[in-house]
Amino acid sequence: MKLLIERNAQDLSSTAARLVARQVLTQPRSVLALPTGDTPRGMYEVLVGLEQRGLLDLSHVRAFNLDEYLDLPEDDPRSFRSYMVRHLWEQLAAPPADWFIPSSNPADEQGECAAYEEALCRTGGVDLAVLGIGPNGHIGFNEPGTPWALGMHVVTLAEATRHKEAARFGGLANVPRRGISMGIKTIMRCGRIVLLASGEGKAEILARALLGPVTTEVPASVLQLHPWLTVVVDQPAAGALTTP
Ligand code: GLP
């Protein structure tokens, strides 16, 4: 595992974007697994800036989002689909033609999971996955207790996850109760993984994930077993990683 501790969220974003850019520059048709959330927003901004300056072409990548809410209209501004369009795809002069995000409202949920796995399988697998970490240690929407042996699957969101999103949805009652997520099995098959964590609020869970036992109770802890993991954090998120 490589650990990069950056001064602040801005530097974290630049470093994360550099890792993605390096992957795409060396392999323009890379298969990327991409996260949503507050943490990667800056990374997307930097990637857009690189494209605008003619330094990066994302049009040939094959992109897969890690997860999505369920029981939400696809065009709801809070869906991860809307997030990706807003923060990345519509900002690019040449967005990729090949982008797969599960529907937040599929007619056939199991069919949607199977279609995602099939599309991923056709590409030959993910070259680089960028992950965030939830306050309870989730990666994608793999909540504590999720078995490691799952591919794309429907999940019941943990209460901690729903609480974190309450303000964005105008109250807890409006936060979806379910999601759909790339499973740990699929995540662990990604060639390279970059894990991002920003802010003091992530310090304790990050320390548990990286230094604690590997357990399904802290889903991100499984990443300790991945052969190519780079963790990019800012100083506040690194707060519990060092002994005083
Ligand atoms: C959401 C997403 C995760 C993301 C996590 C952290 O629940 N499903 O994929 O990594 O939140 O988000 P943030 O960066 O906003 O803390």
GROMACS .gro file of C-alpha atoms and ligand atoms in nm:
model
  260
    1MET     CA    1   0.000   0.000   0.000
    2LYS     CA    2   0.119   0.348  -0.083
    3LEU     CA    3   0.000   0.632   0.141
    4LEU     CA    4   0.014   0.991   0.015
    5ILE     CA    5  -0.065   1.253   0.277
    6GLU     CA    6  -0.147   1.588   0.118
    7ARG     CA    7  -0.165   1.924   0.295
    8ASN     CA    8  -0.529   1.994   0.219
    9ALA     CA    9  -0.827   1.892   0.008
   10GLN     CA   10  -0.704   2.093  -0.288
   11ASP     CA   11  -0.371   1.910  -0.300
   12LEU     CA   12  -0.553   1.581  -0.255
   13SER     CA   13  -0.765   1.663  -0.560
   14SER     CA   14  -0.459   1.745  -0.772
   15THR     CA   15  -0.282   1.425  -0.671
   16ALA     CA   16  -0.590   1.210  -0.732
   17ALA     CA   17  -0.644   1.372  -1.073
   18ARG     CA   18  -0.277   1.317  -1.158
   19LEU     CA   19  -0.312   0.945  -1.085
   20VAL     CA   20  -0.619   0.922  -1.311
   21ALA     CA   21  -0.455   1.133  -1.582
   22ARG     CA   22  -0.140   0.920  -1.577
   23GLN     CA   23  -0.353   0.607  -1.621
   24VAL     CA   24  -0.542   0.757  -1.916
   25LEU     CA   25  -0.234   0.906  -2.082
   26THR     CA   26  -0.056   0.571  -2.081
   27GLN     CA   27  -0.370   0.379  -2.175
   28PRO     CA   28  -0.629   0.601  -2.346
   29ARG     CA   29  -0.892   0.324  -2.355
   30SER     CA   30  -0.861   0.257  -1.982
   31VAL     CA   31  -1.159   0.120  -1.795
   32LEU     CA   32  -1.225   0.344  -1.496
   33ALA     CA   33  -1.450   0.291  -1.196
   34LEU     CA   34  -1.556   0.629  -1.062
   35PRO     CA   35  -1.696   0.754  -0.732
   36THR     CA   36  -1.935   1.027  -0.631
   37GLY     CA   37  -1.959   1.223  -0.305
   38ASP     CA   38  -1.800   1.545  -0.184
   39THR     CA   39  -1.444   1.414  -0.180
   40PRO     CA   40  -1.389   1.350  -0.554
   41ARG     CA   41  -1.550   1.675  -0.672
   42GLY     CA   42  -1.217   1.859  -0.671
   43MET     CA   43  -1.051   1.573  -0.859
   44TYR     CA   44  -1.313   1.604  -1.135
   45GLU     CA   45  -1.254   1.980  -1.149
   46VAL     CA   46  -0.882   1.925  -1.200
   47LEU     CA   47  -0.947   1.663  -1.470
   48VAL     CA   48  -1.177   1.906  -1.652
   49GLY     CA   49  -0.904   2.172  -1.630
   50LEU     CA   50  -0.649   1.932  -1.780
   51GLU     CA   51  -0.887   1.858  -2.068
   52GLN     CA   52  -0.953   2.227  -2.128
   53ARG     CA   53  -0.580   2.289  -2.155
   54GLY     CA   54  -0.550   2.011  -2.409
   55LEU     CA   55  -0.344   1.788  -2.181
   56LEU     CA   56  -0.593   1.506  -2.138
   57ASP     CA   57  -0.845   1.326  -2.356
   58LEU     CA   58  -1.106   1.125  -2.169
   59SER     CA   59  -1.316   1.048  -2.476
   60HIS     CA   60  -1.181   0.695  -2.521
   61VAL     CA   61  -1.210   0.571  -2.162
   62ARG     CA   62  -1.478   0.325  -2.061
   63ALA     CA   63  -1.628   0.457  -1.737
   64PHE     CA   64  -1.833   0.272  -1.478
   65ASN     CA   65  -1.981   0.435  -1.174
   66LEU     CA   66  -1.950   0.246  -0.851
   67ASP     CA   67  -2.299   0.292  -0.722
   68GLU     CA   68  -2.633   0.469  -0.740
   69TYR     CA   69  -2.939   0.524  -0.525
   70LEU     CA   70  -3.250   0.323  -0.594
   71ASP     CA   71  -3.609   0.442  -0.590
   72LEU     CA   72  -3.514   0.785  -0.723
   73PRO     CA   73  -3.589   0.923  -1.071
   74GLU     CA   74  -3.276   0.905  -1.286
   75ASP     CA   75  -3.284   1.277  -1.355
   76ASP     CA   76  -3.330   1.373  -0.990
   77PRO     CA   77  -3.055   1.630  -0.920
   78ARG     CA   78  -2.941   1.416  -0.625
   79SER     CA   79  -2.893   1.099  -0.825
   80PHE     CA   80  -2.532   0.998  -0.889
   81ARG     CA   81  -2.615   1.006  -1.261
   82SER     CA   82  -2.697   1.378  -1.231
   83TYR     CA   83  -2.383   1.433  -1.021
   84MET     CA   84  -2.160   1.278  -1.287
   85VAL     CA   85  -2.319   1.478  -1.567
   86ARG     CA   86  -2.296   1.802  -1.367
   87HIS     CA   87  -1.942   1.765  -1.232
   88LEU     CA   88  -1.770   1.584  -1.514
   89TRP     CA   89  -1.936   1.481  -1.837
   90GLU     CA   90  -2.105   1.808  -1.935
   91GLN     CA   91  -1.790   1.998  -1.842
   92LEU     CA   92  -1.582   1.806  -2.094
   93ALA     CA   93  -1.549   1.908  -2.459
   94ALA     CA   94  -1.522   1.538  -2.549
   95PRO     CA   95  -1.690   1.312  -2.294
   96PRO     CA   96  -1.656   0.935  -2.338
   97ALA     CA   97  -1.926   0.759  -2.538
   98ASP     CA   98  -1.892   0.461  -2.313
   99TRP     CA   99  -2.026   0.532  -1.965
  100PHE     CA  100  -2.226   0.290  -1.755
  101ILE     CA  101  -2.408   0.392  -1.441
  102PRO     CA  102  -2.682   0.170  -1.305
  103SER     CA  103  -3.030   0.310  -1.329
  104SER     CA  104  -3.177   0.447  -1.007
  105ASN     CA  105  -3.513   0.327  -1.122
  106PRO     CA  106  -3.470   0.004  -1.319
  107ALA     CA  107  -3.769  -0.199  -1.426
  108ASP     CA  108  -3.574  -0.515  -1.344
  109GLU     CA  109  -3.321  -0.470  -1.062
  110GLN     CA  110  -3.154  -0.810  -1.097
  111GLY     CA  111  -3.139  -0.756  -1.474
  112GLU     CA  112  -2.972  -0.419  -1.415
  113CYS     CA  113  -2.707  -0.583  -1.194
  114ALA     CA  114  -2.646  -0.853  -1.454
  115ALA     CA  115  -2.622  -0.596  -1.737
  116TYR     CA  116  -2.360  -0.401  -1.540
  117GLU     CA  117  -2.148  -0.709  -1.473
  118GLU     CA  118  -2.177  -0.815  -1.837
  119ALA     CA  119  -2.076  -0.471  -1.965
  120LEU     CA  120  -1.780  -0.473  -1.727
  121CYS     CA  121  -1.682  -0.824  -1.829
  122ARG     CA  122  -1.688  -0.725  -2.201
  123THR     CA  123  -1.427  -0.456  -2.132
  124GLY     CA  124  -1.191  -0.708  -1.973
  125GLY     CA  125  -1.214  -0.547  -1.628
  126VAL     CA  126  -1.141  -0.222  -1.450
  127ASP     CA  127  -0.790  -0.081  -1.486
  128LEU     CA  128  -0.824   0.188  -1.222
  129ALA     CA  129  -1.090   0.238  -0.958
  130VAL     CA  130  -1.113   0.556  -0.753
  131LEU     CA  131  -1.299   0.505  -0.427
  132GLY     CA  132  -1.422   0.723  -0.146
  133ILE     CA  133  -1.491   0.598   0.205
  134GLY     CA  134  -1.813   0.649   0.395
  135PRO     CA  135  -1.809   0.751   0.761
  136ASN     CA  136  -1.893   0.392   0.853
  137GLY     CA  137  -1.619   0.252   0.631
  138HIS     CA  138  -1.836   0.174   0.330
  139ILE     CA  139  -1.686   0.165  -0.018
  140GLY     CA  140  -1.931   0.216  -0.301
  141PHE     CA  141  -2.251   0.134  -0.115
  142ASN     CA  142  -2.105  -0.179   0.047
  143GLU     CA  143  -2.222  -0.119   0.400
  144PRO     CA  144  -2.077  -0.285   0.714
  145GLY     CA  145  -2.156  -0.655   0.719
  146THR     CA  146  -2.173  -0.692   0.338
  147PRO     CA  147  -2.018  -1.025   0.232
  148TRP     CA  148  -1.708  -0.994   0.017
  149ALA     CA  149  -1.825  -1.240  -0.246
  150LEU     CA  150  -2.077  -1.013  -0.418
  151GLY     CA  151  -2.075  -0.857  -0.762
  152MET     CA  152  -2.318  -0.578  -0.851
  153HIS     CA  153  -2.604  -0.598  -0.606
  154VAL     CA  154  -2.896  -0.420  -0.450
  155VAL     CA  155  -2.825  -0.285  -0.100
  156THR     CA  156  -3.016  -0.155   0.198
  157LEU     CA  157  -2.849   0.168   0.301
  158ALA     CA  158  -2.714   0.189   0.656
  159GLU     CA  159  -2.880   0.444   0.882
  160ALA     CA  160  -2.545   0.626   0.921
  161THR     CA  161  -2.530   0.666   0.543
  162ARG     CA  162  -2.886   0.795   0.525
  163HIS     CA  163  -2.826   1.040   0.811
  164LYS     CA  164  -2.522   1.185   0.635
  165GLU     CA  165  -2.735   1.259   0.327
  166ALA     CA  166  -3.040   1.392   0.517
  167ALA     CA  167  -2.963   1.760   0.460
  168ARG     CA  168  -2.910   1.708   0.086
  169PHE     CA  169  -3.250   1.541   0.060
  170GLY     CA  170  -3.435   1.792   0.278
  171GLY     CA  171  -3.482   1.550   0.569
  172LEU     CA  172  -3.409   1.190   0.659
  173ALA     CA  173  -3.749   1.069   0.544
  174ASN     CA  174  -3.666   1.167   0.185
  175VAL     CA  175  -3.334   0.984   0.167
  176PRO     CA  176  -3.365   0.664  -0.039
  177ARG     CA  177  -3.351   0.346   0.166
  178ARG     CA  178  -3.183   0.139  -0.101
  179GLY     CA  179  -2.898   0.158  -0.345
  180ILE     CA  180  -2.722  -0.050  -0.606
  181SER     CA  181  -2.347  -0.102  -0.583
  182MET     CA  182  -2.045  -0.267  -0.732
  183GLY     CA  183  -1.964  -0.544  -0.486
  184ILE     CA  184  -1.640  -0.605  -0.299
  185LYS     CA  185  -1.558  -0.901  -0.522
  186THR     CA  186  -1.568  -0.677  -0.829
  187ILE     CA  187  -1.381  -0.396  -0.652
  188MET     CA  188  -1.102  -0.634  -0.548
  189ARG     CA  189  -1.062  -0.744  -0.912
  190CYS     CA  190  -0.984  -0.388  -1.025
  191GLY     CA  191  -0.623  -0.364  -1.140
  192ARG     CA  192  -0.539  -0.051  -0.944
  193ILE     CA  193  -0.725   0.121  -0.664
  194VAL     CA  194  -0.697   0.477  -0.539
  195LEU     CA  195  -0.876   0.544  -0.212
  196LEU     CA  196  -0.954   0.906  -0.123
  197ALA     CA  197  -1.034   1.044   0.221
  198SER     CA  198  -1.067   1.406   0.318
  199GLY     CA  199  -1.144   1.586   0.642
  200GLU     CA  200  -1.127   1.518   1.011
  201GLY     CA  201  -1.456   1.332   1.000
  202LYS     CA  202  -1.286   1.047   0.813
  203ALA     CA  203  -0.978   1.020   1.039
  204GLU     CA  204  -1.101   0.752   1.276
  205ILE     CA  205  -1.263   0.527   1.017
  206LEU     CA  206  -0.963   0.559   0.787
  207ALA     CA  207  -0.731   0.443   1.066
  208ARG     CA  208  -0.960   0.148   1.135
  209ALA     CA  209  -0.972   0.063   0.764
  210LEU     CA  210  -0.597   0.081   0.706
  211LEU     CA  211  -0.453  -0.029   1.040
  212GLY     CA  212  -0.727  -0.238   1.199
  213PRO     CA  213  -0.832  -0.594   1.136
  214VAL     CA  214  -0.961  -0.689   0.791
  215THR     CA  215  -1.329  -0.740   0.858
  216THR     CA  216  -1.662  -0.709   0.680
  217GLU     CA  217  -1.762  -0.473   0.965
  218VAL     CA  218  -1.528  -0.213   0.810
  219PRO     CA  219  -1.575  -0.274   0.438
  220ALA     CA  220  -1.278  -0.057   0.332
  221SER     CA  221  -1.045  -0.275   0.544
  222VAL     CA  222  -1.056  -0.540   0.270
  223LEU     CA  223  -0.845  -0.303   0.060
  224GLN     CA  224  -0.546  -0.395   0.280
  225LEU     CA  225  -0.544  -0.718   0.077
  226HIS     CA  226  -0.534  -0.545  -0.263
  227PRO     CA  227  -0.197  -0.572  -0.438
  228TRP     CA  228  -0.203  -0.218  -0.587
  229LEU     CA  229  -0.359   0.030  -0.348
  230THR     CA  230  -0.274   0.399  -0.325
  231VAL     CA  231  -0.442   0.593  -0.046
  232VAL     CA  232  -0.457   0.969  -0.094
  233VAL     CA  233  -0.560   1.168   0.211
  234ASP     CA  234  -0.538   1.521   0.337
  235GLN     CA  235  -0.379   1.600   0.672
  236PRO     CA  236  -0.707   1.618   0.868
  237ALA     CA  237  -0.809   1.272   0.744
  238ALA     CA  238  -0.464   1.136   0.829
  239GLY     CA  239  -0.499   1.256   1.189
  240ALA     CA  240  -0.542   0.913   1.346
  241LEU     CA  241  -0.283   0.732   1.134
  242THR     CA  242   0.020   0.848   1.329
  243THR     CA  243   0.102   0.800   1.693
  244PRO     CA  244   0.173   1.123   1.883
  245GLP     C1  245  -2.151   0.788  -0.073
  245GLP     C2  246  -2.110   0.703  -0.192
  245GLP     C3  247  -1.972   0.649  -0.179
  245GLP     C4  248  -1.878   0.760  -0.134
  245GLP     C5  249  -1.916   0.802   0.004
  245GLP     C6  250  -1.829   0.911   0.064
  245GLP     O1  251  -2.226   0.718   0.017
  245GLP     N1  252  -2.199   0.596  -0.214
  245GLP     O2  253  -1.930   0.592  -0.302
  245GLP     O3  254  -1.746   0.715  -0.136
  245GLP     O4  255  -2.048   0.850   0.001
  245GLP     O5  256  -1.874   1.037   0.027
  245GLP     P1  257  -1.809   1.175   0.066
  245GLP     O6  258  -1.693   1.192  -0.024
  245GLP     O7  259  -1.917   1.276   0.038
  245GLP     O8  260  -1.772   1.170   0.209
   0.00000   0.00000   0.00000
